[in-house]
PDB file of C-alpha atoms and ligand atoms in Angstrom:
ATOM      1  CA  UNK C  89      17.523  -8.931  -2.797  1.00 98.00           C
ATOM      2  CA  UNK C  90      14.431 -10.957  -1.956  1.00 98.00           C
ATOM      3  CA  UNK C  91      11.708 -10.818  -4.615  1.00 98.00           C
ATOM      4  CA  UNK C  92       8.407 -12.607  -4.119  1.00 98.00           C
ATOM      5  CA  UNK C  93       5.679 -12.284  -6.710  1.00 98.00           C
ATOM      6  CA  UNK C  94       1.920 -12.633  -6.469  1.00 98.00           C
ATOM      7  CA  UNK C  95      -0.255 -12.611  -9.588  1.00 98.00           C
ATOM      8  CA  UNK C  96      -3.426 -10.755  -8.634  1.00 97.00           C
ATOM      9  CA  UNK C  97      -6.601  -9.215 -10.061  1.00 94.00           C
ATOM     10  CA  UNK C  98      -8.609 -10.078 -13.162  1.00 90.00           C
ATOM     11  CA  UNK C  99      -5.758  -8.367 -15.072  1.00 93.00           C
ATOM     12  CA  UNK C 100      -3.135 -10.915 -13.907  1.00 97.00           C
ATOM     13  CA  UNK C 101      -1.014  -8.176 -12.405  1.00 98.00           C
ATOM     14  CA  UNK C 102       2.365  -8.860 -10.787  1.00 98.00           C
ATOM     15  CA  UNK C 103       2.385  -7.653  -7.185  1.00 98.00           C
ATOM     16  CA  UNK C 104       5.841  -7.963  -5.669  1.00 98.00           C
ATOM     17  CA  UNK C 105       7.399  -7.870  -2.240  1.00 98.00           C
ATOM     18  CA  UNK C 106      11.008  -6.731  -2.589  1.00 98.00           C
ATOM     19  CA  UNK C 107      13.279  -6.826   0.444  1.00 98.00           C
ATOM     20  CA  UNK C 108      16.848  -6.342   1.567  1.00 98.00           C
ATOM     21  CA  UNK C 109      18.171  -9.738   2.619  1.00 97.00           C
ATOM     22  CA  UNK C 110      20.465  -8.374   5.348  1.00 98.00           C
ATOM     23  CA  UNK C 111      18.081  -5.967   7.079  1.00 98.00           C
ATOM     24  CA  UNK C 112      14.680  -7.568   6.209  1.00 98.00           C
ATOM     25  CA  UNK C 113      13.373  -4.119   5.276  1.00 98.00           C
ATOM     26  CA  UNK C 114      10.824  -4.472   2.472  1.00 98.00           C
ATOM     27  CA  UNK C 115       8.599  -2.621   0.064  1.00 98.00           C
ATOM     28  CA  UNK C 116       5.554  -3.849  -1.778  1.00 98.00           C
ATOM     29  CA  UNK C 117       5.619  -2.686  -5.373  1.00 98.00           C
ATOM     30  CA  UNK C 118       2.063  -2.273  -6.689  1.00 98.00           C
ATOM     31  CA  UNK C 119      -0.369  -4.215  -4.465  1.00 98.00           C
ATOM     32  CA  UNK C 120      -3.000  -5.032  -7.062  1.00 97.00           C
ATOM     33  CA  UNK C 121      -5.742  -6.118  -4.724  1.00 96.00           C
ATOM     34  CA  UNK C 122      -6.377  -7.239  -1.159  1.00 96.00           C
ATOM     35  CA  UNK C 123      -4.590 -10.532  -0.591  1.00 97.00           C
ATOM     36  CA  UNK C 124      -4.352 -12.623   2.569  1.00 98.00           C
ATOM     37  CA  UNK C 125      -1.359 -14.433   1.046  1.00 98.00           C
ATOM     38  CA  UNK C 126       0.481 -11.161   0.520  1.00 98.00           C
ATOM     39  CA  UNK C 127      -0.016 -10.061   4.122  1.00 98.00           C
ATOM     40  CA  UNK C 128       0.854 -13.514   5.460  1.00 98.00           C
ATOM     41  CA  UNK C 129       4.059 -13.628   3.427  1.00 98.00           C
ATOM     42  CA  UNK C 130       5.288 -10.330   4.879  1.00 98.00           C
ATOM     43  CA  UNK C 131       4.522 -11.484   8.444  1.00 98.00           C
ATOM     44  CA  UNK C 132       5.790 -15.048   8.013  1.00 98.00           C
ATOM     45  CA  UNK C 133       9.111 -13.900   6.559  1.00 98.00           C
ATOM     46  CA  UNK C 134       9.462 -11.379   9.375  1.00 97.00           C
ATOM     47  CA  UNK C 135       9.834  -8.493   6.960  1.00 98.00           C
ATOM     48  CA  UNK C 136       9.471  -4.870   7.983  1.00 98.00           C
ATOM     49  CA  UNK C 137       7.261  -3.176   5.390  1.00 98.00           C
ATOM     50  CA  UNK C 138       8.708   0.282   4.873  1.00 98.00           C
ATOM     51  CA  UNK C 139       6.543   1.347   1.962  1.00 98.00           C
ATOM     52  CA  UNK C 140       3.859   0.646  -0.555  1.00 98.00           C
ATOM     53  CA  UNK C 141       5.778   1.755  -3.620  1.00 98.00           C
ATOM     54  CA  UNK C 142       3.477   2.494  -6.542  1.00 98.00           C
ATOM     55  CA  UNK C 143       4.740   2.626 -10.123  1.00 98.00           C
ATOM     56  CA  UNK C 144       1.536   4.269 -11.333  1.00 98.00           C
ATOM     57  CA  UNK C 145      -2.087   4.864 -10.457  1.00 98.00           C
ATOM     58  CA  UNK C 146      -4.029   2.271 -12.461  1.00 97.00           C
ATOM     59  CA  UNK C 147      -6.530   0.207 -10.500  1.00 97.00           C
ATOM     60  CA  UNK C 148      -4.776  -3.114 -11.025  1.00 96.00           C
ATOM     61  CA  UNK C 149      -1.602  -1.671  -9.428  1.00 98.00           C
ATOM     62  CA  UNK C 150      -3.102   0.225  -6.482  1.00 98.00           C
ATOM     63  CA  UNK C 151      -6.278  -1.717  -5.644  1.00 97.00           C
ATOM     64  CA  UNK C 152      -4.704  -3.467  -2.646  1.00 98.00           C
ATOM     65  CA  UNK C 153      -3.202  -0.349  -1.093  1.00 98.00           C
ATOM     66  CA  UNK C 154      -6.000   0.288   1.422  1.00 98.00           C
ATOM     67  CA  UNK C 155      -5.999  -3.275   2.774  1.00 98.00           C
ATOM     68  CA  UNK C 156      -2.216  -3.552   2.897  1.00 98.00           C
ATOM     69  CA  UNK C 157      -1.942  -0.209   4.657  1.00 98.00           C
ATOM     70  CA  UNK C 158      -4.535  -1.304   7.225  1.00 98.00           C
ATOM     71  CA  UNK C 159      -2.409  -4.368   7.921  1.00 98.00           C
ATOM     72  CA  UNK C 160       0.860  -2.410   8.027  1.00 98.00           C
ATOM     73  CA  UNK C 161      -0.077   1.166   8.987  1.00 98.00           C
ATOM     74  CA  UNK C 162       3.529   2.303   9.418  1.00 98.00           C
ATOM     75  CA  UNK C 163       4.258   1.751   5.731  1.00 98.00           C
ATOM     76  CA  UNK C 164       4.475   4.951   3.728  1.00 98.00           C
ATOM     77  CA  UNK C 165       2.573   5.183   0.453  1.00 98.00           C
ATOM     78  CA  UNK C 166       4.458   6.782  -2.439  1.00 98.00           C
ATOM     79  CA  UNK C 167       3.314   7.704  -5.950  1.00 98.00           C
ATOM     80  CA  UNK C 168       4.373  10.295  -8.522  1.00 98.00           C
ATOM     81  CA  UNK C 169       2.276  13.455  -8.399  1.00 98.00           C
ATOM     82  CA  UNK C 170       1.259  13.002 -12.032  1.00 98.00           C
ATOM     83  CA  UNK C 171      -1.016  10.121 -11.008  1.00 98.00           C
ATOM     84  CA  UNK C 172      -2.459  11.650  -7.815  1.00 98.00           C
ATOM     85  CA  UNK C 173      -5.872  12.304  -9.386  1.00 97.00           C
ATOM     86  CA  UNK C 174      -6.010   8.762 -10.765  1.00 97.00           C
ATOM     87  CA  UNK C 175      -5.112   7.345  -7.339  1.00 98.00           C
ATOM     88  CA  UNK C 176      -7.735   9.277  -5.416  1.00 98.00           C
ATOM     89  CA  UNK C 177     -10.251   8.545  -8.177  1.00 97.00           C
ATOM     90  CA  UNK C 178      -9.824   4.781  -7.763  1.00 97.00           C
ATOM     91  CA  UNK C 179     -13.521   3.995  -7.106  1.00 95.00           C
ATOM     92  CA  UNK C 180     -14.434   5.542 -10.486  1.00 94.00           C
ATOM     93  CA  UNK C 181     -11.654   3.882 -12.504  1.00 95.00           C
ATOM     94  CA  UNK C 182     -13.538   0.673 -13.388  1.00 93.00           C
ATOM     95  CA  UNK C 183     -16.380   2.698 -14.890  1.00 91.00           C
ATOM     96  CA  UNK C 184     -13.900   4.568 -17.082  1.00 88.00           C
ATOM     97  CA  UNK C 185     -12.694   1.197 -18.397  1.00 86.00           C
ATOM     98  CA  UNK C 186     -16.254   0.384 -19.426  1.00 87.00           C
ATOM     99  CA  UNK C 187     -16.966  -2.113 -16.652  1.00 88.00           C
ATOM    100  CA  UNK C 188     -20.692  -2.142 -15.862  1.00 89.00           C
ATOM    101  CA  UNK C 189     -21.651  -1.088 -12.304  1.00 88.00           C
ATOM    102  CA  UNK C 190     -23.434  -4.380 -11.622  1.00 90.00           C
ATOM    103  CA  UNK C 191     -20.224  -6.311 -12.408  1.00 89.00           C
ATOM    104  CA  UNK C 192     -17.963  -4.406 -10.005  1.00 90.00           C
ATOM    105  CA  UNK C 193     -18.402  -6.705  -7.015  1.00 90.00           C
ATOM    106  CA  UNK C 194     -18.074  -9.937  -8.985  1.00 89.00           C
ATOM    107  CA  UNK C 195     -14.827  -8.725 -10.564  1.00 87.00           C
ATOM    108  CA  UNK C 196     -13.398  -7.397  -7.297  1.00 87.00           C
ATOM    109  CA  UNK C 197     -13.506  -3.793  -8.476  1.00 91.00           C
ATOM    110  CA  UNK C 198     -15.802  -2.246  -5.852  1.00 92.00           C
ATOM    111  CA  UNK C 199     -13.103  -0.083  -4.307  1.00 95.00           C
ATOM    112  CA  UNK C 200     -13.138   1.995  -1.168  1.00 93.00           C
ATOM    113  CA  UNK C 201     -11.453   5.412  -1.167  1.00 95.00           C
ATOM    114  CA  UNK C 202      -7.690   4.840  -0.976  1.00 97.00           C
ATOM    115  CA  UNK C 203      -5.675   6.066   2.021  1.00 98.00           C
ATOM    116  CA  UNK C 204      -3.822   9.361   1.831  1.00 98.00           C
ATOM    117  CA  UNK C 205      -0.491   9.269   0.061  1.00 98.00           C
ATOM    118  CA  UNK C 206       2.496   9.867   2.324  1.00 98.00           C
ATOM    119  CA  UNK C 207       4.436  11.712  -0.366  1.00 98.00           C
ATOM    120  CA  UNK C 208       5.308  11.801  -4.070  1.00 98.00           C
ATOM    121  CA  UNK C 209       8.249  10.282  -5.917  1.00 98.00           C
ATOM    122  CA  UNK C 210      10.745  12.766  -7.333  1.00 98.00           C
ATOM    123  CA  UNK C 211      12.484  11.954 -10.596  1.00 98.00           C
ATOM    124  CA  UNK C 212      16.111  11.112  -9.877  1.00 98.00           C
ATOM    125  CA  UNK C 213      15.737  10.495  -6.154  1.00 98.00           C
ATOM    126  CA  UNK C 214      17.536   7.555  -4.572  1.00 98.00           C
ATOM    127  CA  UNK C 215      15.158   5.511  -2.426  1.00 98.00           C
ATOM    128  CA  UNK C 216      16.841   3.296   0.160  1.00 98.00           C
ATOM    129  CA  UNK C 217      15.328   0.016   1.358  1.00 98.00           C
ATOM    130  CA  UNK C 218      17.772  -1.368   3.901  1.00 98.00           C
ATOM    131  CA  UNK C 219      20.983  -1.717   1.912  1.00 98.00           C
ATOM    132  CA  UNK C 220      19.211  -1.510  -1.434  1.00 98.00           C
ATOM    133  CA  UNK C 221      19.282   1.754  -3.346  1.00 98.00           C
ATOM    134  CA  UNK C 222      16.630   2.339  -5.989  1.00 98.00           C
ATOM    135  CA  UNK C 223      16.928   5.166  -8.454  1.00 98.00           C
ATOM    136  CA  UNK C 224      13.481   6.558  -9.191  1.00 98.00           C
ATOM    137  CA  UNK C 225      12.980   7.367 -12.870  1.00 98.00           C
ATOM    138  CA  UNK C 226       9.927   9.220 -14.149  1.00 98.00           C
ATOM    139  CA  UNK C 227       8.622   7.414 -17.254  1.00 98.00           C
ATOM    140  CA  UNK C 228       5.428   9.142 -18.463  1.00 98.00           C
ATOM    141  CA  UNK C 229       3.523   7.793 -21.440  1.00 98.00           C
ATOM    142  CA  UNK C 230       1.462   4.886 -20.081  1.00 98.00           C
ATOM    143  CA  UNK C 231       0.242   7.325 -17.427  1.00 98.00           C
ATOM    144  CA  UNK C 232       1.436  10.843 -16.629  1.00 98.00           C
ATOM    145  CA  UNK C 233       3.041   9.871 -13.352  1.00 98.00           C
ATOM    146  CA  UNK C 234       4.558   6.462 -14.089  1.00 98.00           C
ATOM    147  CA  UNK C 235       7.932   5.744 -12.495  1.00 98.00           C
ATOM    148  CA  UNK C 236      10.341   2.816 -12.721  1.00 98.00           C
ATOM    149  CA  UNK C 237      12.639   1.713  -9.888  1.00 98.00           C
ATOM    150  CA  UNK C 238      16.178   0.595 -10.797  1.00 98.00           C
ATOM    151  CA  UNK C 239      18.620  -1.080  -8.395  1.00 98.00           C
ATOM    152  CA  UNK C 240      22.101  -0.645  -9.850  1.00 97.00           C
ATOM    153  CA  UNK C 241      24.121  -3.109  -7.765  1.00 97.00           C
ATOM    154  CA  UNK C 242      21.495  -5.874  -8.071  1.00 98.00           C
ATOM    155  CA  UNK C 243      21.020  -5.148 -11.811  1.00 98.00           C
ATOM    156  CA  UNK C 244      17.244  -5.149 -11.599  1.00 98.00           C
ATOM    157  CA  UNK C 245      14.589  -2.691 -12.730  1.00 98.00           C
ATOM    158  CA  UNK C 246      10.873  -2.695 -11.870  1.00 98.00           C
ATOM    159  CA  UNK C 247       9.088  -1.133 -14.824  1.00 98.00           C
ATOM    160  CA  UNK C 248       5.354  -1.434 -14.089  1.00 98.00           C
ATOM    161  CA  UNK C 249       3.415  -1.089 -17.328  1.00 98.00           C
ATOM    162  CA  UNK C 250       6.042   0.796 -19.370  1.00 98.00           C
ATOM    163  CA  UNK C 251       7.713  -2.226 -20.897  1.00 98.00           C
ATOM    164  CA  UNK C 252       6.872  -5.921 -21.306  1.00 98.00           C
ATOM    165  CA  UNK C 253       8.545  -8.934 -22.871  1.00 98.00           C
ATOM    166  CA  UNK C 254       8.162  -8.078 -26.559  1.00 97.00           C
ATOM    167  CA  UNK C 255       5.751  -5.223 -26.023  1.00 97.00           C
ATOM    168  CA  UNK C 256       5.150  -1.833 -24.414  1.00 97.00           C
ATOM    169  CA  UNK C 257       2.395  -0.354 -22.281  1.00 97.00           C
ATOM    170  CA  UNK C 258      -0.938   0.695 -23.756  1.00 95.00           C
ATOM    171  CA  UNK C 259      -1.332   4.384 -24.393  1.00 95.00           C
ATOM    172  CA  UNK C 260      -5.045   4.655 -25.216  1.00 92.00           C
ATOM    173  CA  UNK C 261      -6.198   5.384 -21.660  1.00 92.00           C
ATOM    174  CA  UNK C 262      -6.371   8.880 -20.091  1.00 91.00           C
ATOM    175  CA  UNK C 263      -2.856  10.296 -19.712  1.00 94.00           C
ATOM    176  CA  UNK C 264      -1.415   7.908 -22.301  1.00 96.00           C
ATOM    177  CA  UNK C 265       0.848   9.117 -25.104  1.00 96.00           C
ATOM    178  CA  UNK C 266       2.705   6.752 -27.448  1.00 94.00           C
ATOM    179  CA  UNK C 267       5.590   9.038 -28.431  1.00 94.00           C
ATOM    180  CA  UNK C 268       6.097  10.098 -24.841  1.00 97.00           C
ATOM    181  CA  UNK C 269       6.226   6.460 -23.730  1.00 97.00           C
ATOM    182  CA  UNK C 270       8.858   5.605 -26.341  1.00 96.00           C
ATOM    183  CA  UNK C 271      10.921   8.617 -25.262  1.00 97.00           C
ATOM    184  CA  UNK C 272      10.614   7.574 -21.620  1.00 98.00           C
ATOM    185  CA  UNK C 273      11.654   3.986 -22.337  1.00 98.00           C
ATOM    186  CA  UNK C 274      14.649   5.141 -24.347  1.00 97.00           C
ATOM    187  CA  UNK C 275      15.790   7.695 -21.797  1.00 97.00           C
ATOM    188  CA  UNK C 276      14.995   5.959 -18.506  1.00 98.00           C
ATOM    189  CA  UNK C 277      15.132   2.192 -19.196  1.00 98.00           C
ATOM    190  CA  UNK C 278      17.309   1.580 -22.267  1.00 98.00           C
ATOM    191  CA  UNK C 279      19.951   3.806 -20.673  1.00 98.00           C
ATOM    192  CA  UNK C 280      20.510   0.914 -18.260  1.00 98.00           C
ATOM    193  CA  UNK C 281      22.983  -1.829 -19.185  1.00 98.00           C
ATOM    194  CA  UNK C 282      21.839  -4.884 -21.128  1.00 98.00           C
ATOM    195  CA  UNK C 283      22.180  -7.254 -18.168  1.00 98.00           C
ATOM    196  CA  UNK C 284      19.517  -5.516 -16.056  1.00 98.00           C
ATOM    197  CA  UNK C 285      16.624  -7.901 -15.410  1.00 98.00           C
ATOM    198  CA  UNK C 286      13.290  -6.253 -16.190  1.00 98.00           C
ATOM    199  CA  UNK C 287      10.334  -6.972 -13.879  1.00 98.00           C
ATOM    200  CA  UNK C 288       7.109  -5.947 -15.601  1.00 98.00           C
ATOM    201  CA  UNK C 289       3.664  -5.333 -14.178  1.00 98.00           C
ATOM    202  CA  UNK C 290       2.223  -8.189 -16.221  1.00 98.00           C
ATOM    203  CA  UNK C 291       3.794 -11.292 -17.728  1.00 98.00           C
ATOM    204  CA  UNK C 292       7.289 -12.767 -17.459  1.00 98.00           C
ATOM    205  CA  UNK C 293      10.652 -11.187 -16.744  1.00 98.00           C
ATOM    206  CA  UNK C 294      12.976 -10.088 -19.506  1.00 98.00           C
ATOM    207  CA  UNK C 295      16.221  -8.098 -19.774  1.00 98.00           C
ATOM    208  CA  UNK C 296      17.102  -4.658 -21.050  1.00 98.00           C
ATOM    209  CA  UNK C 297      19.367  -6.261 -23.655  1.00 98.00           C
ATOM    210  CA  UNK C 298      16.694  -8.586 -24.966  1.00 98.00           C
ATOM    211  CA  UNK C 299      14.152  -5.788 -25.343  1.00 98.00           C
ATOM    212  CA  UNK C 300      16.711  -3.474 -26.927  1.00 97.00           C
ATOM    213  CA  UNK C 301      17.448  -6.147 -29.538  1.00 97.00           C
ATOM    214  CA  UNK C 302      14.081  -7.841 -30.023  1.00 96.00           C
ATOM    215  CA  UNK C 303      11.170  -5.634 -28.952  1.00 97.00           C
ATOM    216  CA  UNK C 304       9.458  -4.564 -32.199  1.00 94.00           C
ATOM    217  CA  UNK C 305       8.275  -1.285 -30.661  1.00 94.00           C
ATOM    218  CA  UNK C 306      11.866  -0.343 -29.799  1.00 95.00           C
ATOM    219  CA  UNK C 307      13.753  -1.701 -32.808  1.00 93.00           C
ATOM    220  CA  UNK C 308      11.564   0.154 -35.320  1.00 85.00           C
ATOM    221  CA  UNK C 309      10.058  -3.058 -36.690  1.00 86.00           C
ATOM    222  CA  UNK C 310       6.622  -1.790 -35.689  1.00 83.00           C
ATOM    223  CA  UNK C 311       5.561   1.407 -37.399  1.00 74.00           C
ATOM    224  CA  UNK C 312       3.119   3.405 -35.270  1.00 69.00           C
ATOM    225  CA  UNK C 313       0.376   4.949 -37.349  1.00 70.00           C
ATOM    226  CA  UNK C 314       0.879   2.442 -40.142  1.00 71.00           C
ATOM    227  CA  UNK C 315      -0.437  -0.264 -37.835  1.00 64.00           C
ATOM    228  CA  UNK C 316       1.825  -2.966 -39.128  1.00 63.00           C
ATOM    229  CA  UNK C 317       5.172  -4.619 -38.781  1.00 65.00           C
ATOM    230  CA  UNK C 318       7.702  -4.016 -41.538  1.00 57.00           C
TER     231      UNK C 318
HETATM  232 FE1  FE2 X 487      -1.302   0.306 -16.082  1.00 79.45          FE
END
């Protein structure tokens, strides 16, 4: 598996190109914003972009979809139905985060309407990228339609904003729910073996085993509602 990461947007989001080494078929997981480097990488490496594969509909994960799709119009665009409204509401998302209208351009958040989705992820589907096979796992809690993509033979899982090194996704935005997120992580990510490498939407990589053992939100060291570590 080829994995190439770009850190984009004011939110330092991890945009990744993931490709099958043998067939050169690729997907871009969460293009955060328009990026000449991202487009050039796909062309220079002679990759065939099959899809723009979105883990969820937040602006810092979908903001580059329109530009990337213009550059590679044959790529399908896939998102879980639970985040459809968020996706099509992209131009209004910055305002919901409290960003002032006069700051939108300076911050790179003056979005055009995103292109039409090709289809929606289904929980449990197997999505093939060349010889790679991703199992698509619905993980609501950070957003209603969040999914993670796990590749069993490569022992890698792309978790978007569900899980981070030592932390979990925020749940205070529309569609967020703390208990639901913990349930999703337990059922859809911690059910993977400890050696799976975890690729998060922000920050460094980790492993399922490390987070199972050390993440205070998953070990019970952090008590939600009490607001403290015990
Ligand atoms: Fe997010």
